[in-house]
Every structure is written in structure tokens, then in C-alpha cells.
CSV table of C-alpha atoms (C1' of nucleotides) in Angstrom, one decimal:
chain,number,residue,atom,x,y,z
A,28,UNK,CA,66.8,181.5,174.7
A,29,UNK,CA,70.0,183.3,174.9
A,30,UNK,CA,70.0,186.7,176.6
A,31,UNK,CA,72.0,190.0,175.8
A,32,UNK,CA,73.8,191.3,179.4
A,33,UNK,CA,73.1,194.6,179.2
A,34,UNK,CA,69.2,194.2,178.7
A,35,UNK,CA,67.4,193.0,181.9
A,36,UNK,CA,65.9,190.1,181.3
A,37,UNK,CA,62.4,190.5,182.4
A,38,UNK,CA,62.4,193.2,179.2
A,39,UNK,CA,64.2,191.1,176.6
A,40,UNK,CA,61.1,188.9,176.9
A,41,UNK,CA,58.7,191.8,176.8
A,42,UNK,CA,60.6,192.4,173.3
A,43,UNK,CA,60.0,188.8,172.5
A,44,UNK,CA,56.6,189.3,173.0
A,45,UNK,CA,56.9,192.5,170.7
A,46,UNK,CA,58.4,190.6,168.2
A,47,UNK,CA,55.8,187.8,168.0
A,48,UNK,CA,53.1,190.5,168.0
A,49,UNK,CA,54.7,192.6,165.2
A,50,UNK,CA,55.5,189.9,162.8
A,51,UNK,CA,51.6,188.3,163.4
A,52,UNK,CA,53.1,185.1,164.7
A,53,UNK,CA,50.4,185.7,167.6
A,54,UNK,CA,47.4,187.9,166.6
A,55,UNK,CA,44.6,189.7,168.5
A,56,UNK,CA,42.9,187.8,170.9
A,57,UNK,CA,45.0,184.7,170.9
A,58,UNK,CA,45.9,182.9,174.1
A,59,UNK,CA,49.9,183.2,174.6
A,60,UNK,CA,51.6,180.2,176.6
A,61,UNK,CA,51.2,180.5,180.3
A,62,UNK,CA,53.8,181.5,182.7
A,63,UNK,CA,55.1,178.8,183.1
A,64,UNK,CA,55.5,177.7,179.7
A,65,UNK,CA,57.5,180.3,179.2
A,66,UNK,CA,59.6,180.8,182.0
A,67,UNK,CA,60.3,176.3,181.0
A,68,UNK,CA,60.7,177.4,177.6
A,69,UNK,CA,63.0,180.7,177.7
A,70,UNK,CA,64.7,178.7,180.6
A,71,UNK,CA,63.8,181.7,182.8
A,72,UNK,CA,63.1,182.0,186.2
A,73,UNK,CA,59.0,181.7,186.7
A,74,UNK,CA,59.2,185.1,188.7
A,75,UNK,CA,61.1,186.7,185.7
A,76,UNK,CA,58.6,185.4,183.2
A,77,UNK,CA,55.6,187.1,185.6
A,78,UNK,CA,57.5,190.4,185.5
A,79,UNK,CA,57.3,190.5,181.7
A,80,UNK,CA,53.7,189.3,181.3
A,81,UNK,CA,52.7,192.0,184.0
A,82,UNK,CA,54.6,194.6,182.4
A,83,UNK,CA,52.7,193.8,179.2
A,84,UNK,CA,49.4,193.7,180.3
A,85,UNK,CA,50.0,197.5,181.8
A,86,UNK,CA,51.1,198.6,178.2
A,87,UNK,CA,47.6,197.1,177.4
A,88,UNK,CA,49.4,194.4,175.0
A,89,UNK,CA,48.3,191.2,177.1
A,90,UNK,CA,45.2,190.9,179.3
A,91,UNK,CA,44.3,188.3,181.7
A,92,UNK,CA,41.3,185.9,182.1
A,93,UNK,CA,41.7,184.4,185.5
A,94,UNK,CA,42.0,180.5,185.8
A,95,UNK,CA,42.4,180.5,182.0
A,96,UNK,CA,45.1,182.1,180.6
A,97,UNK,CA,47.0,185.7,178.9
A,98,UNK,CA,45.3,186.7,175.6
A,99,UNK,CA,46.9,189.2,173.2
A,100,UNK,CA,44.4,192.7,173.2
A,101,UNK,CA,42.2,193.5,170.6
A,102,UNK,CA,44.8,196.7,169.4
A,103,UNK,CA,47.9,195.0,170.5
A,104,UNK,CA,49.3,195.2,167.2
A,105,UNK,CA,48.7,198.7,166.6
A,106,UNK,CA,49.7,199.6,170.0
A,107,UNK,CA,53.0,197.4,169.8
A,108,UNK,CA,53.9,199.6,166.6
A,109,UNK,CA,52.9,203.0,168.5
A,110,UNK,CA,55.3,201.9,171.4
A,111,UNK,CA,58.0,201.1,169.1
A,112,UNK,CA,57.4,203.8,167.1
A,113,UNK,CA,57.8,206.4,169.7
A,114,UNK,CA,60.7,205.0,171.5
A,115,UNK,CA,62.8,204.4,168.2
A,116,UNK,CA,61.9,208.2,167.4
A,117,UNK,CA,62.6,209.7,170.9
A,118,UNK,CA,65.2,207.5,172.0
A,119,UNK,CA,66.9,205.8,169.2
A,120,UNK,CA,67.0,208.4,166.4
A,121,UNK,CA,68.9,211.1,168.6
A,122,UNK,CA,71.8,208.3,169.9
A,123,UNK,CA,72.3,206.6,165.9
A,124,UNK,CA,72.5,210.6,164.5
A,125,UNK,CA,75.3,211.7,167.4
A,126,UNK,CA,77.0,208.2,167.0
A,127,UNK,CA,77.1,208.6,162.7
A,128,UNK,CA,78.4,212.5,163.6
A,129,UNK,CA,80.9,211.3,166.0
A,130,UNK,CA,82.2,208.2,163.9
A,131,UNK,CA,81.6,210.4,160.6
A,132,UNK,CA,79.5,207.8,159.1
A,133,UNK,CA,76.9,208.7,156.3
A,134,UNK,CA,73.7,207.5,154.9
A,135,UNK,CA,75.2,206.1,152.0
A,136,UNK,CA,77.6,204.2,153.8
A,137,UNK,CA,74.9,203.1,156.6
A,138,UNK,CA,73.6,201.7,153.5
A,139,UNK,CA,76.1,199.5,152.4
A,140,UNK,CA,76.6,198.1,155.8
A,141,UNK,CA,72.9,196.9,155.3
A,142,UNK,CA,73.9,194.2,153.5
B,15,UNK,CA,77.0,217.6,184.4
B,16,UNK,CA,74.1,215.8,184.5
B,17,UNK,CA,73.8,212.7,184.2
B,18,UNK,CA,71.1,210.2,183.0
B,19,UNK,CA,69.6,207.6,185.5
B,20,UNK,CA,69.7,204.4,183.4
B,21,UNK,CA,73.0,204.3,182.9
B,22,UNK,CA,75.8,204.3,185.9
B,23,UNK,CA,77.4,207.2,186.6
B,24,UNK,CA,81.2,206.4,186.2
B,25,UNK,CA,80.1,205.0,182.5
B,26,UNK,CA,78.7,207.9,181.9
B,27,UNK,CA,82.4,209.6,182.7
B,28,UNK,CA,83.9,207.3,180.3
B,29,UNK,CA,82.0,208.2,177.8
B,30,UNK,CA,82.4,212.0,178.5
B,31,UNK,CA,86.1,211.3,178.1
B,32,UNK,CA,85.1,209.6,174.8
B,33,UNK,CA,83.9,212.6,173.7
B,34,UNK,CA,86.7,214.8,174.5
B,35,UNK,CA,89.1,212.8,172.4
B,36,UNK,CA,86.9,212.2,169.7
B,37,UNK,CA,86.6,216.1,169.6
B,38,UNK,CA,90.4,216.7,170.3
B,39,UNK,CA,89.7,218.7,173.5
B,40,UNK,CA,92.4,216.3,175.1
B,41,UNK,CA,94.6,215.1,172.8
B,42,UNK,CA,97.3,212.3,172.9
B,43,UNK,CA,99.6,212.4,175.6
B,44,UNK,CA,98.2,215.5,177.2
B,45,UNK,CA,97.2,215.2,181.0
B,46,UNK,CA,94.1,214.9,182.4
B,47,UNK,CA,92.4,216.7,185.3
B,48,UNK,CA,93.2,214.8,188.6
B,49,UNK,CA,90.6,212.4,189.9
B,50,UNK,CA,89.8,214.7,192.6
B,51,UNK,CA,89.4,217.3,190.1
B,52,UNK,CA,86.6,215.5,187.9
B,53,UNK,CA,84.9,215.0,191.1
B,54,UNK,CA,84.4,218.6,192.1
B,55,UNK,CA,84.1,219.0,188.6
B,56,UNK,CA,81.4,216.5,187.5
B,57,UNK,CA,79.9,217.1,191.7
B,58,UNK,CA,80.7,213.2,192.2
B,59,UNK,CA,82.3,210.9,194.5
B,60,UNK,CA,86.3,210.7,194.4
B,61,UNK,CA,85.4,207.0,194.0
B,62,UNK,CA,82.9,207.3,191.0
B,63,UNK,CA,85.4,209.4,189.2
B,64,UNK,CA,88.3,206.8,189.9
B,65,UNK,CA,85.9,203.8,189.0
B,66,UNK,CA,85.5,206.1,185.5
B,67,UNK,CA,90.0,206.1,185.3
B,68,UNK,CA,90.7,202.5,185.9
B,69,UNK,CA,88.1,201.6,183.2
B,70,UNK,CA,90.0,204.2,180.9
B,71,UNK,CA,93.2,202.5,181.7
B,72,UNK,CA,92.0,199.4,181.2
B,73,UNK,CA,90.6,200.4,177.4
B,74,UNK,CA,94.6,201.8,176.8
B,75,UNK,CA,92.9,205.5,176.7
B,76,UNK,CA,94.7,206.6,179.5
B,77,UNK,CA,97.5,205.9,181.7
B,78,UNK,CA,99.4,206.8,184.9
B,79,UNK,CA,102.4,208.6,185.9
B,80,UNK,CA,102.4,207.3,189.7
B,81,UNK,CA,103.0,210.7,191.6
B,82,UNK,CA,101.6,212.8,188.5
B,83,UNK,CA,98.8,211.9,187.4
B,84,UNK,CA,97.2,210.4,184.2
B,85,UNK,CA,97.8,211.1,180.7
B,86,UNK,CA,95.9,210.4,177.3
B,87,UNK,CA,98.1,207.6,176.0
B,88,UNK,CA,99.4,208.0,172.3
B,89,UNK,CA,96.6,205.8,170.5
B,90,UNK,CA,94.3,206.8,172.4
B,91,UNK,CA,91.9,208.8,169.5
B,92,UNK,CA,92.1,206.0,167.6
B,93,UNK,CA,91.2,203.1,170.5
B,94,UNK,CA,88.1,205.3,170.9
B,95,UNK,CA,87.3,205.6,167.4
B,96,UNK,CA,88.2,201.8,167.4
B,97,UNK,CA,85.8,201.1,170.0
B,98,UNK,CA,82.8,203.6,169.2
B,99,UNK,CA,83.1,201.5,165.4
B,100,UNK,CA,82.6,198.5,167.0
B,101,UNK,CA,79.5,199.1,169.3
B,102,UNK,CA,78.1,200.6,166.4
B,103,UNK,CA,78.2,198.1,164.0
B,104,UNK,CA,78.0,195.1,165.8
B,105,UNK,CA,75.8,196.0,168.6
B,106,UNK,CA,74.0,199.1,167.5
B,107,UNK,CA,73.2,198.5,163.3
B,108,UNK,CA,71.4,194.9,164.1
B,109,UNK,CA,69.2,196.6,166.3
B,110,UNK,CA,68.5,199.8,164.2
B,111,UNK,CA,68.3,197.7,161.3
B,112,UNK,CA,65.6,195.4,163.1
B,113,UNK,CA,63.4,198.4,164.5
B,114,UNK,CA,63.2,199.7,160.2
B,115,UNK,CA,62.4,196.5,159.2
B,116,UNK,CA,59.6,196.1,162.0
B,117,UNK,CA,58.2,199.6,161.8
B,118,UNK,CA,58.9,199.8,158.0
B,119,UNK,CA,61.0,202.6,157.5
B,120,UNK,CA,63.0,203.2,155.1
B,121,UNK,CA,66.3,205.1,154.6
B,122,UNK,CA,65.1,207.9,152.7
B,123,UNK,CA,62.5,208.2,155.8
B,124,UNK,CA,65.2,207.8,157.9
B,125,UNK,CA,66.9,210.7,156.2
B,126,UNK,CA,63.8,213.0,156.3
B,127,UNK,CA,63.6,212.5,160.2
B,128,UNK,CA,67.3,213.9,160.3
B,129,UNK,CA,66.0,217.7,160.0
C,29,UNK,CA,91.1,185.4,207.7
C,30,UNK,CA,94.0,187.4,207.8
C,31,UNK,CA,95.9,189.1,205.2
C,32,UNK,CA,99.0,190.8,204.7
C,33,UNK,CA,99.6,194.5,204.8
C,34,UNK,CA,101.9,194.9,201.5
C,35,UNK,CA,99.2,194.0,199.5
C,36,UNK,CA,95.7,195.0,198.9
C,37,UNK,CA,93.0,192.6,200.3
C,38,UNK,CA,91.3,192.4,197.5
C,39,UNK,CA,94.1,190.8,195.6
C,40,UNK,CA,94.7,188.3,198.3
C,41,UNK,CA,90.7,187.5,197.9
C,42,UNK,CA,91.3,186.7,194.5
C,43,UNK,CA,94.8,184.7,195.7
C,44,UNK,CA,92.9,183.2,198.0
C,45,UNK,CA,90.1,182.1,195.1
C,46,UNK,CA,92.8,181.2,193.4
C,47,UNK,CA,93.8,178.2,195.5
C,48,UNK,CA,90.8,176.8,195.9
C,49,UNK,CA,90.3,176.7,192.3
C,50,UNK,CA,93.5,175.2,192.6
C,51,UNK,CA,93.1,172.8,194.8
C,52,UNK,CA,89.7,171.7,193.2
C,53,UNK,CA,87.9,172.7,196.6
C,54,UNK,CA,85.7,174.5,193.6
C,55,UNK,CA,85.2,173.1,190.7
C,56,UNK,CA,84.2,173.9,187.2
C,57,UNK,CA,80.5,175.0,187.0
C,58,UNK,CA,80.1,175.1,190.8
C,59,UNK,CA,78.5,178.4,192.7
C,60,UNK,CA,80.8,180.0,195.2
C,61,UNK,CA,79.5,181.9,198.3
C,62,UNK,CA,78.2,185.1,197.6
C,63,UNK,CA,79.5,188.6,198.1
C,64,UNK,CA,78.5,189.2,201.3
C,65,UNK,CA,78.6,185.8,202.3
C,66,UNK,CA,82.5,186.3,201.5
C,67,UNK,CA,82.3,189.8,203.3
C,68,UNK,CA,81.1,188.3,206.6
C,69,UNK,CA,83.7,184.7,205.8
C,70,UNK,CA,86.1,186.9,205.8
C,71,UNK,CA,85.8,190.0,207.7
C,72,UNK,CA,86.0,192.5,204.9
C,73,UNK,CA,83.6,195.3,203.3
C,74,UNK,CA,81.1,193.8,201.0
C,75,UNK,CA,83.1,196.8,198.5
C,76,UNK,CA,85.9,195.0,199.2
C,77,UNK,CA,84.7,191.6,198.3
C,78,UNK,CA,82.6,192.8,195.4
C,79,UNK,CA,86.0,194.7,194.0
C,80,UNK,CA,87.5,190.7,193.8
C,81,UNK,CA,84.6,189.5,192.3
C,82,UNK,CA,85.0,191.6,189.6
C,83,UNK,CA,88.5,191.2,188.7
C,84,UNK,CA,87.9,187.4,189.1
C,85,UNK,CA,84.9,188.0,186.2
C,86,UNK,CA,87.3,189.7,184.4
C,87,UNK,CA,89.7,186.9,183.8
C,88,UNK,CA,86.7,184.6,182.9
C,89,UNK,CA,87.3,182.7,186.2
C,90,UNK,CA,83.8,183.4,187.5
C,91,UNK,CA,80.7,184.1,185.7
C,92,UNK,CA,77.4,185.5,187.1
C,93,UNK,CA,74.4,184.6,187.1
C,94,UNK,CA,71.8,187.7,187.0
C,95,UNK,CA,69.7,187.8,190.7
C,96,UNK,CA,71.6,183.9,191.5
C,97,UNK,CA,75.5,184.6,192.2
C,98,UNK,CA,78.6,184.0,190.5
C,99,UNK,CA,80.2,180.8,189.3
C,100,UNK,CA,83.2,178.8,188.7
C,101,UNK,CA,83.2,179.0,184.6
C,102,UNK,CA,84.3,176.2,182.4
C,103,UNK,CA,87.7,176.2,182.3
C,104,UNK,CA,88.4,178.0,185.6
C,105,UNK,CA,90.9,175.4,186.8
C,106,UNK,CA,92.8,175.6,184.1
C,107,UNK,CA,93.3,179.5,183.3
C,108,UNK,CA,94.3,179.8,187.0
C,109,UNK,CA,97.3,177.6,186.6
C,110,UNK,CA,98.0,179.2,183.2
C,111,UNK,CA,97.6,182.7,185.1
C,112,UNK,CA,100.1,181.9,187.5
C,113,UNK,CA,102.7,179.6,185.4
C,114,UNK,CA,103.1,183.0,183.3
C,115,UNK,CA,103.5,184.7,186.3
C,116,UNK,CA,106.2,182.1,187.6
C,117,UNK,CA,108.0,182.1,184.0
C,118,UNK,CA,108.0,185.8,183.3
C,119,UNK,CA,108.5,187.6,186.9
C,120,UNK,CA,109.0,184.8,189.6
C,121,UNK,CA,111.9,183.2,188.1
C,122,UNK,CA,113.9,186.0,186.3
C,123,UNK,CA,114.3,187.5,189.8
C,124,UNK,CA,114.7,184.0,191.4
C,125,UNK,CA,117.9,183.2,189.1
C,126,UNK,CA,118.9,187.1,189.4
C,127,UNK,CA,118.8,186.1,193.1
C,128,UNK,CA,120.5,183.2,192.8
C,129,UNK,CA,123.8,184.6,190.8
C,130,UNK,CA,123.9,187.8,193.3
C,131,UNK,CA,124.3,185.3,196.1
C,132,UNK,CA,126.1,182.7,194.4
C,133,UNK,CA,123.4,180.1,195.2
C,134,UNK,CA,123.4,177.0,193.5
C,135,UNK,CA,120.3,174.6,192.9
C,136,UNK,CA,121.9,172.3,195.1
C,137,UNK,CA,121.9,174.5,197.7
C,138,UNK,CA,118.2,175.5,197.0
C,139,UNK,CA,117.1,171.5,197.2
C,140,UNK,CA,118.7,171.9,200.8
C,141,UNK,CA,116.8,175.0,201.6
C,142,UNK,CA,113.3,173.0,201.2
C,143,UNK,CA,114.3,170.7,203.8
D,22,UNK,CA,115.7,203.9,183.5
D,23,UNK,CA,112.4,201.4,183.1
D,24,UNK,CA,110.6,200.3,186.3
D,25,UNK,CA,108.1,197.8,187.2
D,26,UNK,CA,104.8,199.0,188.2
D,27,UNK,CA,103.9,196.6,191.0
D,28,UNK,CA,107.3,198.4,192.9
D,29,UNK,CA,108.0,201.7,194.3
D,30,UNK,CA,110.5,203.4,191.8
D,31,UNK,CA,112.4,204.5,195.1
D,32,UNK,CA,112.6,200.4,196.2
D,33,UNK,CA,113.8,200.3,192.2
D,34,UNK,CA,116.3,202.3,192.5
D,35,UNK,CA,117.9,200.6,196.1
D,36,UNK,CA,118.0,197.6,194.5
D,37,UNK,CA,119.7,199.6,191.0
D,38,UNK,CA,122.4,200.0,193.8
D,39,UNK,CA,122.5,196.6,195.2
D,40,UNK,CA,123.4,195.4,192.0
D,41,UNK,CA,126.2,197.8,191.3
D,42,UNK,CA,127.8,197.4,194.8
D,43,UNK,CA,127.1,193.4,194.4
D,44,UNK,CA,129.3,193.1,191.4
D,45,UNK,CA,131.8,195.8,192.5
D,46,UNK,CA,131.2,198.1,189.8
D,47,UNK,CA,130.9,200.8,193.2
D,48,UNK,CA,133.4,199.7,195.9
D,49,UNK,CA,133.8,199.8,199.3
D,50,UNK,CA,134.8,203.7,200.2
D,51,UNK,CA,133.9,205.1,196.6
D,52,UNK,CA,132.1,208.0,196.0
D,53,UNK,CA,128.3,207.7,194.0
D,54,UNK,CA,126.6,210.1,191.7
D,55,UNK,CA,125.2,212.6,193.2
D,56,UNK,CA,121.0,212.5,193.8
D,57,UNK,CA,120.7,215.1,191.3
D,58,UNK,CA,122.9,213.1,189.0
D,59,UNK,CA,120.6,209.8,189.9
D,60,UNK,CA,118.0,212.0,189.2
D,61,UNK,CA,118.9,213.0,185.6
D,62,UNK,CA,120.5,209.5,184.4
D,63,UNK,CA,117.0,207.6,186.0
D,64,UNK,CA,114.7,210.0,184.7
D,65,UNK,CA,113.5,210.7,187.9
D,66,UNK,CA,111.9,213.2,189.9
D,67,UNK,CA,114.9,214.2,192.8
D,68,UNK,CA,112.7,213.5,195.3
D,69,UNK,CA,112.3,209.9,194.8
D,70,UNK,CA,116.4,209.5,194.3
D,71,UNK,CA,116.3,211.5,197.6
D,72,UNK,CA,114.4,208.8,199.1
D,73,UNK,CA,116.5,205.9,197.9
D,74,UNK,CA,119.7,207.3,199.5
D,75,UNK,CA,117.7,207.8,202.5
D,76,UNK,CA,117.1,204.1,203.2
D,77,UNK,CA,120.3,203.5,201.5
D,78,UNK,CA,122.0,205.5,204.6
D,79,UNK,CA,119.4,203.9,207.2
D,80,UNK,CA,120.9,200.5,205.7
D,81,UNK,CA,124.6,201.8,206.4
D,82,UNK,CA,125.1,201.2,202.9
D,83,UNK,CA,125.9,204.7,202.2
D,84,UNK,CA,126.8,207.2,204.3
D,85,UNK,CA,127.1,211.0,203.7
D,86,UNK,CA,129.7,213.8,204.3
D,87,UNK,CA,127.6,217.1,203.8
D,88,UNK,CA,128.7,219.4,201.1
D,89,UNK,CA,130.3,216.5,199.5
D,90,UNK,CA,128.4,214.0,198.3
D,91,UNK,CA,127.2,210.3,199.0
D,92,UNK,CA,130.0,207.8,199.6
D,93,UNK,CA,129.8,203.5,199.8
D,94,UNK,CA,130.6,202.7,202.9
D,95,UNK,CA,132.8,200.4,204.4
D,96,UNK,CA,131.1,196.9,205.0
D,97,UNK,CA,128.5,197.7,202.2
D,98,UNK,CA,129.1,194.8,200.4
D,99,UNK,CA,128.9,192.5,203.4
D,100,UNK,CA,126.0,194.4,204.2
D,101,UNK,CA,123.8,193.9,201.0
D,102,UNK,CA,124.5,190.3,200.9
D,103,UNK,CA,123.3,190.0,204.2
D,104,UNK,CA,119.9,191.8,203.2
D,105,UNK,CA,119.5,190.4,200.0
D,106,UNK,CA,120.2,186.4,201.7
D,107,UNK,CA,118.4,187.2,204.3
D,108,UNK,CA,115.2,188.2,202.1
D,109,UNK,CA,116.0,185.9,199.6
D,110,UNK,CA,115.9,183.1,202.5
D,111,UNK,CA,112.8,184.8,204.5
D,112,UNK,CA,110.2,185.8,201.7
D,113,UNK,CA,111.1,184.4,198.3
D,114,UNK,CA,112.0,180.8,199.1
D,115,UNK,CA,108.7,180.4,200.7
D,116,UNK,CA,107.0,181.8,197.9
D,117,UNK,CA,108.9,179.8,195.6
D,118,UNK,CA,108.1,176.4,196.9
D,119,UNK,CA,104.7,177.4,197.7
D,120,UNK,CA,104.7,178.2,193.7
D,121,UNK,CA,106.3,175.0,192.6
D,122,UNK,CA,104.1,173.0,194.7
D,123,UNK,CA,100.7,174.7,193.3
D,124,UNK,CA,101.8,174.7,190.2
D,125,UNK,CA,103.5,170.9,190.5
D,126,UNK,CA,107.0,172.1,189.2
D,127,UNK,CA,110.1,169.8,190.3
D,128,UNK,CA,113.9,170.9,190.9
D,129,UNK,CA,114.9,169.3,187.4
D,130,UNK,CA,112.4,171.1,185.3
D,131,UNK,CA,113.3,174.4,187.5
D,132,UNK,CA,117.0,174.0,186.1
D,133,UNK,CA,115.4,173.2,182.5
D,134,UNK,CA,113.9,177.1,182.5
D,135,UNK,CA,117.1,178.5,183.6
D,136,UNK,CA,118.3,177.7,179.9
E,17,DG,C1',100.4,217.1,195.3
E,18,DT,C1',99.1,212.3,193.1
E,19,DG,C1',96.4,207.8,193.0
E,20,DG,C1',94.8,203.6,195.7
E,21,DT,C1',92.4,201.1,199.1
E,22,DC,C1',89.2,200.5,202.5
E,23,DT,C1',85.1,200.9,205.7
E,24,DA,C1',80.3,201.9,206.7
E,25,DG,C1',76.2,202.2,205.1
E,26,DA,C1',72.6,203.2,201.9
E,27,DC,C1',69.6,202.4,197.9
E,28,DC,C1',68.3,200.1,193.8
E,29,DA,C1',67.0,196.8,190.1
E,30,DC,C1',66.6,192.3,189.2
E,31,DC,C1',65.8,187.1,189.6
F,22,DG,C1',67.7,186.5,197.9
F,23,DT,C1',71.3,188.3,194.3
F,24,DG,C1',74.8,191.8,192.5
F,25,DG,C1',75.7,196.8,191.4
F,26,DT,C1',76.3,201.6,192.2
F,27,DC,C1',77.1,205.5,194.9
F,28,DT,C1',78.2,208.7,198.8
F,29,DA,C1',81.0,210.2,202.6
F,30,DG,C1',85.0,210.1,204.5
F,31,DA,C1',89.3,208.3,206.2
F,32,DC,C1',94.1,206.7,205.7
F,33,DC,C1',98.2,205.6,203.2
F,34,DA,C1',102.2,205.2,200.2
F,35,DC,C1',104.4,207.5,196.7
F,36,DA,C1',106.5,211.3,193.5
DNA sequence: GTGGTCTAGACCACC
DNA sequence: GTGGTCTAGACCACA
């Protein structure tokens, strides 16, 4: 997987994981690939890959069985959207309405660069 | 000033001086305050607020008079506007458009959270 | 390692990465010693070291690896040579035959000088 | 005037008046502008001409008669070849073949560029 | 006065 | 372990 720079990495793949989630790829209560899987499959070091699955099982999203594996929570979907939710309220909103001021951009033209 | 802790300091400078131009409160050709001035100024390091001036000089927004002191260059509302575009569309839209599609907003929603 | 006073360290680092780019003591792909491990090689501030590091990222000669170090990129070897032929074509030689018809030296006389 | 950044303008201007005594347009004996007159033609602040005729009278290539001006002095000629060979011989051959070895450039093409 | 470089040393996030 | 940022403070050349 290719990473952006200015992301650390450890949270790109806790966006992965978000993404997954989100678009039902992995639903409530499924096992997710180990560790190791991932960290093979993202071509990520292991210790990287552990940093995302802990920070995911703190936002309630992933929890462990031990000697078995990471299953997605019951709400993990719900509570993926909440997370999102809130930050693209409280953090993106306020940076895309100053940047459209600043650059003198409207929503009819943020529209047309949709497509 | 106050600045935000995820992002470094002297970034946060070059953005400050993004702002200025954009709003015409330095306008091309016009000198800037000294580096030793920002720093009282902005209560930094001599060194953060140089890191902030090379990075400025490198973008062509600024330049040096050796012995005087640095001066918006002539393009330099333009570079800005240049670069802010840029960010925006290519770095900033993808995203924004990625977080409606996942939450499911719309742009009339979108619009409505403006107020 | 020493280093000459008419010129900041820091340049002569990257000088000094230069030629062993050059001389294919690093090759393409390879890691180089890290930044403190070039602070203590060398005898300079880890600042210091860190400040060549950058400008060498900056003319795509090294690359970094997040948390693992920096690295000889692709076509290292080559954009070095290309770095400095421009150099010797645009500044080194116009002063070199300015040189030469100030002082009335002819190339024959240079070829004796190498001797 | 223009001037190179990597140069002091002062060291500029010396060499400004190596050329002209080098090729005789000022001669042995002749009276030169006067700094405030280097000052206005160079577009440069009096205090840097002021510090070319300095080193420019520490070189006994000019020498002064207060209340009268600057004046070339006798063996100035002689003089700047000497300084110029010397300098030429000293610290730009070196660098020279250090250059054409690095960058594996022979006498013959050397004398190809000149065209 | 101006910018530029450097050291010493600290703290941090990340891999 | 890695790089990155920052402060504090010094020293210097240059205009």
C-alpha cells in the first residue's frame, strides 16, 4: 500500500480500517487479518501495524480475543460514522470554508470540480 | 500568536505570511519585518522564524536584499494563490469529496452547515 | 574531517556526499549512515548534519524512510554528475576562460600546469 | 550593476576593477570615480564601494590623496596580475582538475566548450 | 542594522 | 532505533 507523507502511518491504516468498516467490506463481529497479515500485506513494519490495531481497539472499533485474533465490535459501524462525523464537522468543515473564502471559491463551482 | 501543536511552528509562519498576501496586508515588493522582528513578534526562536524565510524564498514569495532585509517578490500574490489552488484541489477536494461520500452528505447539506 | 572556513559545513557535507555518490562508494538504493551517525563521523552538530540531509532530500538524491533513515534514491548517481556538469558549464568555466584571457593563458599552458 | 549571490558585492566590485585596470581601460597613475560615484553607477549602498577601495588600497592597487580622490597606482597592473595568477594558480586550477576528473572531462573536450 | 551558520542540548512522534 | 522541531545563545560577514 502506498502511503501519503504527511499522514503518519500507523493512522493511514487506522483509516484503512475505517474505510473497510464504512463501506461493509468487514461487518460486526468479523475476524480482521492478524498483525501480521497486515503489517506482510501493507508492507508495514509489524510494530507499525500493532500501533493501528491498538489505537482501534481504544476507539472501541476492534477488540481482542487472546490467542485468537481482532474482531470488528458489535457498533463499530455506527461508531466509525460518529468518529468521522465529528471530526469532518469540527475539524474539516472550518479549514474547507476559510480555504473556499481565501481562494474565493463557491459552492457552485466546488460542484463542478466534482466531476 | 498562537500556534497549534500538530503542525510545526515555522509552517505555521509560512502560512501566516500566506495570509497576509492573500489579504494584501503585504503587498508585492514591500519589505518584511526582519527575522529578528517576527521572532519577538510571533515570541519564537530567531531560528524558527528564519526556518519560516528560507521556505518563503524557496516558494519565490520572498526574497533578500543582503544587508536589507527581505521583500515580497513581484508574483508573489499570485505564487500563493497558485499554491493554495493546488493543495486544494489536488490534495484537499479528494479527501473532502471521500468523507461526503462516506458520511453521505450532500452539497446542499454541506451548504446548510455553512451558517 | 575537516572543512574549510569560506564555506558553510553543511555544504561541504553535501560536497562531501557528493563524492561518494560519485565515486560509487554509495550506490543507488543503498542506506547511508544516519544523522547522528554523520554528526559523531564527522565532528559536527547533529543540526548541522540534519541541515545537509535536507538539502540532499531536496535534490531527490536521498530519500527517507519514516523511523529507518535516508537513502541513496534511484537515480542518485546520475543527478549528481548532472548537478555539478551544470555547475562546471554555467559558473566554473565562464570564470575559467575569463581567467584565462585576463592572464593570457593558453590551454597549452594549462595541460603543463596539471603536471 | 548585477551581482552574483554566492559573492560579496564588495569582492564584486574589486574584481569590477581588476578588469578595467587588466585591459587598461584605467591606467597606471589615473584618477577613478569617486566612491560616491561607484556608488551611484553600481547601484550600491556607499558603504560597500567604501569597502572595495579599502582592500583596493591594502592591495596597493589604489592609493589615495585626501581631499582628492582615489588614484591607480603605479605598479597596479603588475600588481593585479600577480593576484589574479597567483589565485588562478593556487585555488582554481585545483578545483578545476579536481572537476574534470569527477566529472571525466579531457583537455580536448575543455577546448570544445570554449566555442 | 541585516541575514546566516553553528553548537549544545532537549523533547517528541514515529517505525 | 530513526528523523524532526525547537530553544537559547553565540559568532560572523556583509550592507
Amino acid at each position: 500500500m502506498e502511503f501519503s507523507e504527511n499522514k503518519p502511518i500507523y493512522k493511514q491504516i487506522v483509516e484503512h480500517f475505517f474505510s473497510r468498516i464504512l463501506s461493509k467490506t468487514w461487518t460486526d463481529g468479523e475476524r480482521v487479518p492478524s498483525v501480521r497479515e497486515i503489517a506482510v500485506l501493507l508492507e508495514v513494519n509489524p510494530n507499525t501495524a500493532m500501533r493501528a490495531f491498538h489505537e482501534l481497539q481504544e476507539l472501541d472499533i476492534l477488540y481482542n480475543k487472546r490467542g485468537v485474533g481482532y474482531f470488528v465490535s458489535e457498533k463499530a459501524h455506527k461508531k466509525v460514522k460518529e468518529i468521522k462525523r465529528k471530526e469532518f464537522i469540527e475539524v474539516k468543515l472550518p479549514s474547507l470554508f476559510k480555504d473556499m473564502d481565501q481562494l474565493d471559491i463557491s459552492f457552485d463551482e466546488l460542484k463542478e470540480l466534482r466531476k
